Structures are given as structure tokens and as C-alpha cells.
mmCIF file of C-alpha atoms in Angstrom:
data_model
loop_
_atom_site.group_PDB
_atom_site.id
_atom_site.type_symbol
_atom_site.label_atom_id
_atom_site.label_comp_id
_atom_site.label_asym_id
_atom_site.label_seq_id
_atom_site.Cartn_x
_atom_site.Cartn_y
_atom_site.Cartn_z
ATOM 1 C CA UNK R 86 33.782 29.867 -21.829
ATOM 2 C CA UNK R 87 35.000 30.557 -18.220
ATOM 3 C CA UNK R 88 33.987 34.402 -18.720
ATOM 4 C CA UNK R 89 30.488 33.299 -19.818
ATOM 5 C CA UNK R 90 30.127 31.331 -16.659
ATOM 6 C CA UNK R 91 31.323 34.066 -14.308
ATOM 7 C CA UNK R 92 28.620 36.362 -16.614
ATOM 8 C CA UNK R 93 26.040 34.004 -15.703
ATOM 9 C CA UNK R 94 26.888 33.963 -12.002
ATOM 10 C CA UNK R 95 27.269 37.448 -11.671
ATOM 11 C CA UNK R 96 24.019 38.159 -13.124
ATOM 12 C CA UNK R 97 21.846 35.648 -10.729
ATOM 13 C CA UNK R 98 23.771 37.496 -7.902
ATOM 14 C CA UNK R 99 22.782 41.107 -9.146
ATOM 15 C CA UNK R 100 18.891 39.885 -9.632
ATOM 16 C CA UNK R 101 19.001 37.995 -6.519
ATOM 17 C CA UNK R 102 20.378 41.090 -4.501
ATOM 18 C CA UNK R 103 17.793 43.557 -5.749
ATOM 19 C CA UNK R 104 14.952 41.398 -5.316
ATOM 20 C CA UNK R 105 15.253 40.526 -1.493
ATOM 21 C CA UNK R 106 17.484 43.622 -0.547
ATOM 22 C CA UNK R 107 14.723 45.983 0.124
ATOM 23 C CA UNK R 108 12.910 43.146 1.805
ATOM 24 C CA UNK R 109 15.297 42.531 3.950
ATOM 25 C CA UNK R 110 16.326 46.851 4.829
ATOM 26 C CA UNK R 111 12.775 47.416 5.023
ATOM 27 C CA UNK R 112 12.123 44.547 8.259
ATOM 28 C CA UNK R 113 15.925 46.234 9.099
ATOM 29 C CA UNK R 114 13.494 49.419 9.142
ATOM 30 C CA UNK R 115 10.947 48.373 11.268
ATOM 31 C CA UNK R 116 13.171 46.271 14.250
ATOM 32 C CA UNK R 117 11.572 43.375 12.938
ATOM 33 C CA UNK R 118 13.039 40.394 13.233
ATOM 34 C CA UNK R 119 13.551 38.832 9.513
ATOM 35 C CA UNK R 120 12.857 35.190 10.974
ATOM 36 C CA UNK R 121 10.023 34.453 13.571
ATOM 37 C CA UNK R 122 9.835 30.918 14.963
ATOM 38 C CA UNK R 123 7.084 28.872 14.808
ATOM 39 C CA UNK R 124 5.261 28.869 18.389
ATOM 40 C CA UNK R 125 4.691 25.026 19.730
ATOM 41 C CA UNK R 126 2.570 24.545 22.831
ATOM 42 C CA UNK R 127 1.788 20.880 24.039
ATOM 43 C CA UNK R 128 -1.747 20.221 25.156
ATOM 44 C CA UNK R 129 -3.509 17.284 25.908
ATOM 45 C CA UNK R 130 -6.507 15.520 24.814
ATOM 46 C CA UNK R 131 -8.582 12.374 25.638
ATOM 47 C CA UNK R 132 -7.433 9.286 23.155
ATOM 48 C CA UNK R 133 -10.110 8.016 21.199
ATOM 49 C CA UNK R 134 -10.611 4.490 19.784
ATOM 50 C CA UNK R 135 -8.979 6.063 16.591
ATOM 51 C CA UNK R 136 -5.735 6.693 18.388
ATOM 52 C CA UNK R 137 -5.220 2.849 19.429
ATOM 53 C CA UNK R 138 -4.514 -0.402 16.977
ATOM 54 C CA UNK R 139 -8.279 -2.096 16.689
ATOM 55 C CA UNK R 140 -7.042 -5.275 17.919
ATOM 56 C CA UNK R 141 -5.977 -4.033 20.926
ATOM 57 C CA UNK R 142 -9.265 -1.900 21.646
ATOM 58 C CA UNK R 143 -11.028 -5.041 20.985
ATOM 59 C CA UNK R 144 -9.595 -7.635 23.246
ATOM 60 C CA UNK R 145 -9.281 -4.692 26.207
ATOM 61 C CA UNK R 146 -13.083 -3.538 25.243
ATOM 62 C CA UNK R 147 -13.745 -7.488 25.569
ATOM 63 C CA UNK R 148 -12.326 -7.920 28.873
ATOM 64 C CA UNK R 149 -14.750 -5.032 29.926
ATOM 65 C CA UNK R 150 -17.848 -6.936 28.461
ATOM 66 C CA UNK R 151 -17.263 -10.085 30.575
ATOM 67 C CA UNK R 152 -17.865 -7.540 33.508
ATOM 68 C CA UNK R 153 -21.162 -6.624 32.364
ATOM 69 C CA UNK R 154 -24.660 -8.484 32.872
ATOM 70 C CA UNK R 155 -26.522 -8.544 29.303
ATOM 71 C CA UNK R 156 -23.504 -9.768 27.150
ATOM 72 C CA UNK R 157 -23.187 -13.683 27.906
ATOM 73 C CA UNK R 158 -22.624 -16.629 26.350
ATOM 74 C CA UNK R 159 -25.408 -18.277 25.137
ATOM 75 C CA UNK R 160 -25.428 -22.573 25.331
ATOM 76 C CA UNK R 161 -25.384 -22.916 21.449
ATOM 77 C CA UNK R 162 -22.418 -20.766 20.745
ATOM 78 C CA UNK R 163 -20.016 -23.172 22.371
ATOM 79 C CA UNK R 164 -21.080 -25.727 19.170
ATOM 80 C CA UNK R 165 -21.529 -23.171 15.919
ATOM 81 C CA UNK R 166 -19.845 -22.017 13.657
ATOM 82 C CA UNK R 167 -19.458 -18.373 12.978
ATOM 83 C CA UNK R 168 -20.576 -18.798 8.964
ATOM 84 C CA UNK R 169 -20.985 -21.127 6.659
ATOM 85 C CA UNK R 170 -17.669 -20.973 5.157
ATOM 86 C CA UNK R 171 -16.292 -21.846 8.572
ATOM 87 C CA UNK R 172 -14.557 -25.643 8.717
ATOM 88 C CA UNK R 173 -15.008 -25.632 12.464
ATOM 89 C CA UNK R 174 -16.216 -23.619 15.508
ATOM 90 C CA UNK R 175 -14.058 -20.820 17.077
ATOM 91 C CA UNK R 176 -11.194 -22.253 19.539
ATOM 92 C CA UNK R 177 -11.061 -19.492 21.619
ATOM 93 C CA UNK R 178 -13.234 -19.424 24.861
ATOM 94 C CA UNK R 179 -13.666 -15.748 25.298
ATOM 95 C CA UNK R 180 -14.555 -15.585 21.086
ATOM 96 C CA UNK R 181 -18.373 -14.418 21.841
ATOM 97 C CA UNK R 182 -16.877 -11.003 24.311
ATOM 98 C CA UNK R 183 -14.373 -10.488 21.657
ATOM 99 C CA UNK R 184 -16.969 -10.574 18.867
ATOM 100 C CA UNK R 185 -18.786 -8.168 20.531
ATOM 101 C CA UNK R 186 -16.402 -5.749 21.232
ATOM 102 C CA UNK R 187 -15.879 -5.668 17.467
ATOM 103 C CA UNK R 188 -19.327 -5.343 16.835
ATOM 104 C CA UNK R 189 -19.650 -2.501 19.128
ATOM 105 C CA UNK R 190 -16.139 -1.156 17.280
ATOM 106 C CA UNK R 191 -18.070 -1.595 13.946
ATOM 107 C CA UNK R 192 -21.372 -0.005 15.217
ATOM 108 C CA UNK R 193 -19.613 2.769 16.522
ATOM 109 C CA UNK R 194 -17.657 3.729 13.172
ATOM 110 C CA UNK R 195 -20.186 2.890 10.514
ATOM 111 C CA UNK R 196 -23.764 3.553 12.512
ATOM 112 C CA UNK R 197 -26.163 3.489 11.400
ATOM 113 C CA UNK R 198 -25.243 -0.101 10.264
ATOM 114 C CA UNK R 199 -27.612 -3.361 9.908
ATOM 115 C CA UNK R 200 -27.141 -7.519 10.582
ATOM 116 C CA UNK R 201 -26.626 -7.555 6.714
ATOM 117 C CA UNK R 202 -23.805 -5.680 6.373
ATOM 118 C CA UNK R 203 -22.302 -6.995 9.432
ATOM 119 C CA UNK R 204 -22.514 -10.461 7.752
ATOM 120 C CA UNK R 205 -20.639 -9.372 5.250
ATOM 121 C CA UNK R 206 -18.235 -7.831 7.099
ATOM 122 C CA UNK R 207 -17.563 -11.098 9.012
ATOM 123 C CA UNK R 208 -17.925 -13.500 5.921
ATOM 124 C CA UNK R 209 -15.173 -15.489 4.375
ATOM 125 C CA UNK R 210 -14.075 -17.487 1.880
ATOM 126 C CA UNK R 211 -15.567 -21.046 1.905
ATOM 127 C CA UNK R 212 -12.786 -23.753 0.736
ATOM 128 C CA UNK R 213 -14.769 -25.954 -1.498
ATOM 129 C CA UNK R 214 -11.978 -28.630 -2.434
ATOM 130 C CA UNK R 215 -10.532 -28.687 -5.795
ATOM 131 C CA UNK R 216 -13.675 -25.852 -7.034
ATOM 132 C CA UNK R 217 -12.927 -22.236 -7.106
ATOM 133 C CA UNK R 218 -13.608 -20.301 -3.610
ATOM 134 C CA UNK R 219 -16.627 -18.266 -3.074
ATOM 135 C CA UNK R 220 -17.271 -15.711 -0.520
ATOM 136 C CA UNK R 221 -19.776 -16.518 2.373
ATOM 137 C CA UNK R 222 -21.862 -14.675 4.705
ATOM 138 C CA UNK R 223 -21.346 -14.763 8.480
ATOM 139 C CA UNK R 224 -23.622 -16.173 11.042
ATOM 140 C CA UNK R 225 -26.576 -14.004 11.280
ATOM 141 C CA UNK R 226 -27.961 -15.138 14.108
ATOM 142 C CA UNK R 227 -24.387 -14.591 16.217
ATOM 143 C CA UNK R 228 -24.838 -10.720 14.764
ATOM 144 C CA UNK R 229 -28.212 -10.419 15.924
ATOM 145 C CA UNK R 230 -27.863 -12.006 19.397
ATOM 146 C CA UNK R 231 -24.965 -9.728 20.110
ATOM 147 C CA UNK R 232 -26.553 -6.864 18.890
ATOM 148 C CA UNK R 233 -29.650 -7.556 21.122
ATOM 149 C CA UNK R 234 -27.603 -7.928 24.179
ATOM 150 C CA UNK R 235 -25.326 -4.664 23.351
ATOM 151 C CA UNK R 236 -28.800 -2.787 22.976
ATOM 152 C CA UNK R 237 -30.457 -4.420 26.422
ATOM 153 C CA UNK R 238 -26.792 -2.998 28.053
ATOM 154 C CA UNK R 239 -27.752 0.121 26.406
ATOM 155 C CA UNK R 240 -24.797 0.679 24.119
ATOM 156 C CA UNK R 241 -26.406 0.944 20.680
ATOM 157 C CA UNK R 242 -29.987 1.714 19.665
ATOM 158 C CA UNK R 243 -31.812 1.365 16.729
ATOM 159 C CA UNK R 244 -32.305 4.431 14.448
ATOM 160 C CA UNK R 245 -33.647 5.791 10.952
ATOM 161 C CA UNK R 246 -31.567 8.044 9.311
ATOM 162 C CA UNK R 247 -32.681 9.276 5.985
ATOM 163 C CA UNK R 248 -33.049 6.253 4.148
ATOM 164 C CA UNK R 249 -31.209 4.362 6.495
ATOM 165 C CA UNK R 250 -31.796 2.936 9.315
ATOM 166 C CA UNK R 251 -29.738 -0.164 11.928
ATOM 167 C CA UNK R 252 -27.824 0.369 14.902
ATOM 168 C CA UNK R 253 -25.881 3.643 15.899
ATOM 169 C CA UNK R 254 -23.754 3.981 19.130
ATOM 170 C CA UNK R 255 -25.287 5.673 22.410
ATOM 171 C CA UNK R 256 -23.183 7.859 24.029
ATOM 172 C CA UNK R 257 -23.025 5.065 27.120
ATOM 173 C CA UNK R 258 -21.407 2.830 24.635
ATOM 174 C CA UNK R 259 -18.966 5.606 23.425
ATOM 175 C CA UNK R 260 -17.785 6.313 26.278
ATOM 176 C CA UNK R 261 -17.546 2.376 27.278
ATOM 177 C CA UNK R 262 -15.167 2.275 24.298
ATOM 178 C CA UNK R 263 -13.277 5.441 25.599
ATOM 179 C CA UNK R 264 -12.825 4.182 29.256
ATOM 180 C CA UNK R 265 -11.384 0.781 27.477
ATOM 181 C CA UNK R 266 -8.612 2.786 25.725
ATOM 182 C CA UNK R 267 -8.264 4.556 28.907
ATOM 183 C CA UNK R 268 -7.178 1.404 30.547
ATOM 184 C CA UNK R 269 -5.360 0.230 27.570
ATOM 185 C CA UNK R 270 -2.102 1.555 28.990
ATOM 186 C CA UNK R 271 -1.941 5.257 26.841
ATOM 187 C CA UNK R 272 -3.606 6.479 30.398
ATOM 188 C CA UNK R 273 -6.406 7.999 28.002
ATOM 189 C CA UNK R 274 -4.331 11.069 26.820
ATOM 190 C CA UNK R 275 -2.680 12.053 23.807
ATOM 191 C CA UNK R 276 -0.426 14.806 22.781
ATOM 192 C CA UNK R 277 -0.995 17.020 20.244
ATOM 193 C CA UNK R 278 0.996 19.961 18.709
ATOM 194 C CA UNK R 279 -0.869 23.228 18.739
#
């Protein structure tokens, strides 16, 4: 049994040296090296809206909208709610900038991109007591009022596409959204491994 195992072991030695011996004479041959490193160089780039957490490009993008003149707070938002499977309107007093922002976030990824899909995006489940839940569009008229003011700051613009047509970003907004990762805290630059 033990000479069967040294057989075995002596034979996987003998295939294994005539398969990469003339490899390895032949690079011997040529003053090549038999392993080359891989080659890493650093450079930089510009982060993108993709290279930060959404929640944090939305609240920094919505500190950037209170700056601006078209997006404002309209008198009826302080008293609705944002759908009709809301209990109660939103708590927060900067909700409309932050809103927005995510709007502009959505806009930006999925343009060309409507008020009805939007809705859904921002729909939830409406608690109806001891029934089962059902889902629930949000406010259409918050969607639309936003978008309106994001177009009259000149960040999205309607489009047709094909067969579709909504908003799409403008490269104002784009790079609105790039300056607010910028001052996120990454200082707007990412490394990458060329």
C-alpha cells in the first residue's frame, strides 16, 4: 500500500516536471522574468451622486435648494399630507427642500420619468384598521409643484424619447447634484485603481 502511494506521488511529480519545465527554461532563455507584477497607478476622478449614500446626497442637495429662488414653500404644504395613505402631515420643516432633492435624485437616474411614476414611487401603505393594507399613491400635486419649480430653476426639462416622454435632468441640474457631493465632505474626488 505504502509503495502504491509513493507510485502515485512520483508520477504527479514526473508529469508535473515535464509540463512546466520547458516553460519555465524557455523564459530562463529569453531573461524574462517568470513573474511580472501587476502595475497599479492611482488617479483621481470627480465623485458622482453614485459614489455617496442617497440619504446623504439628499439632505446636502436640500440644503443647496433652500439657497435657490424657484424652490419654496408653498402656504398649503405646511397643512397636507404627502398621500392619501398618510395619517398626518410631514413633521419636519425643511420636508418640501428635502422632497425635492429626491425628486431631482429620481429625475436624474430614471429620466425621462413622469408625475405618475413618481407617485408611485412615493406611495405607501394606507393602515385601514382591522382590513388588510393596500398600497396608495402619493400626492400628485406635491410631485407636480416641485417639478414645476425644479424646471423654472432650470434643472430638469421636459422631453420625448421614443415612446416616452417626462422629465430628464439638464446638465445645470447635474452638475447642481455634483457640486452637492462635492461639499458633502469626500472633497468631490474619488480614487480609482488603474
Amino acid at each position: 500500500l505504502l509503495i502504491l502511494f509513493y507510485f502515485k506521488l512520483f508520477s504527479k511529480l514526473i508529469i508535473l516536471i515535464f509540463v512546466f519545465l520547458p516553460f519555465m527554461i524557455d523564459s530562463l532563455m529569453n531573461n524574462q522574468n517568470v513573474y511580472k507584477a501587476p502595475k497599479f497607478s492611482l488617479s483621481y476622478q470627480m465623485a458622482t451622486m453614485y459614489d455617496v449614500k442617497p440619504s446623504e446626497l439628499v439632505s446636502q442637495a436640500a440644503e443647496e435648494l433652500k439657497k435657490t429662488k424657484a424652490v419654496k414653500l408653498p402656504d398649503w404644504a405646511k397643512v397636507v399630507k404627502t398621500g392619501a395613505g398618510q395619517e398626518r402631515p410631514p413633521v419636519g420643516k425643511d420636508w418640501w427642500y428635502m422632497r425635492a432633492a429626491s425628486i431631482l435624485r429620481k429625475v436624474s437616474m430614471k429620466g425621462p420619468i413622469g408625475v405618475s411614476k413618481l407617485r408611485n414611487m412615493y406611495g405607501t401603505k394606507k393602515n385601514r384598521g382591522v382590513k388588510p393594507e393596500h398600497f396608495c399613491k402619493g400626492s400628485g400635486k406635491i410631485v407636480r409643484v416641485i417639478l414645476q419649480q425644479l424646471e423654472a430653476e432650470g434643472f430638469v426639462k421636459k422631453v420625448e424619447k421614443d415612446i416616452h416622454k417626462g422629465k430628464i435632468i439638464t446638465p445645470k441640474g447635474q452638475s447642481f447634484l455634483d457640486k452637492a457631493v462635492k461639499k458633502h465632505g469626500s472633497g468631490g474626488i474619488k480614487k480609482t485603481e488603474a
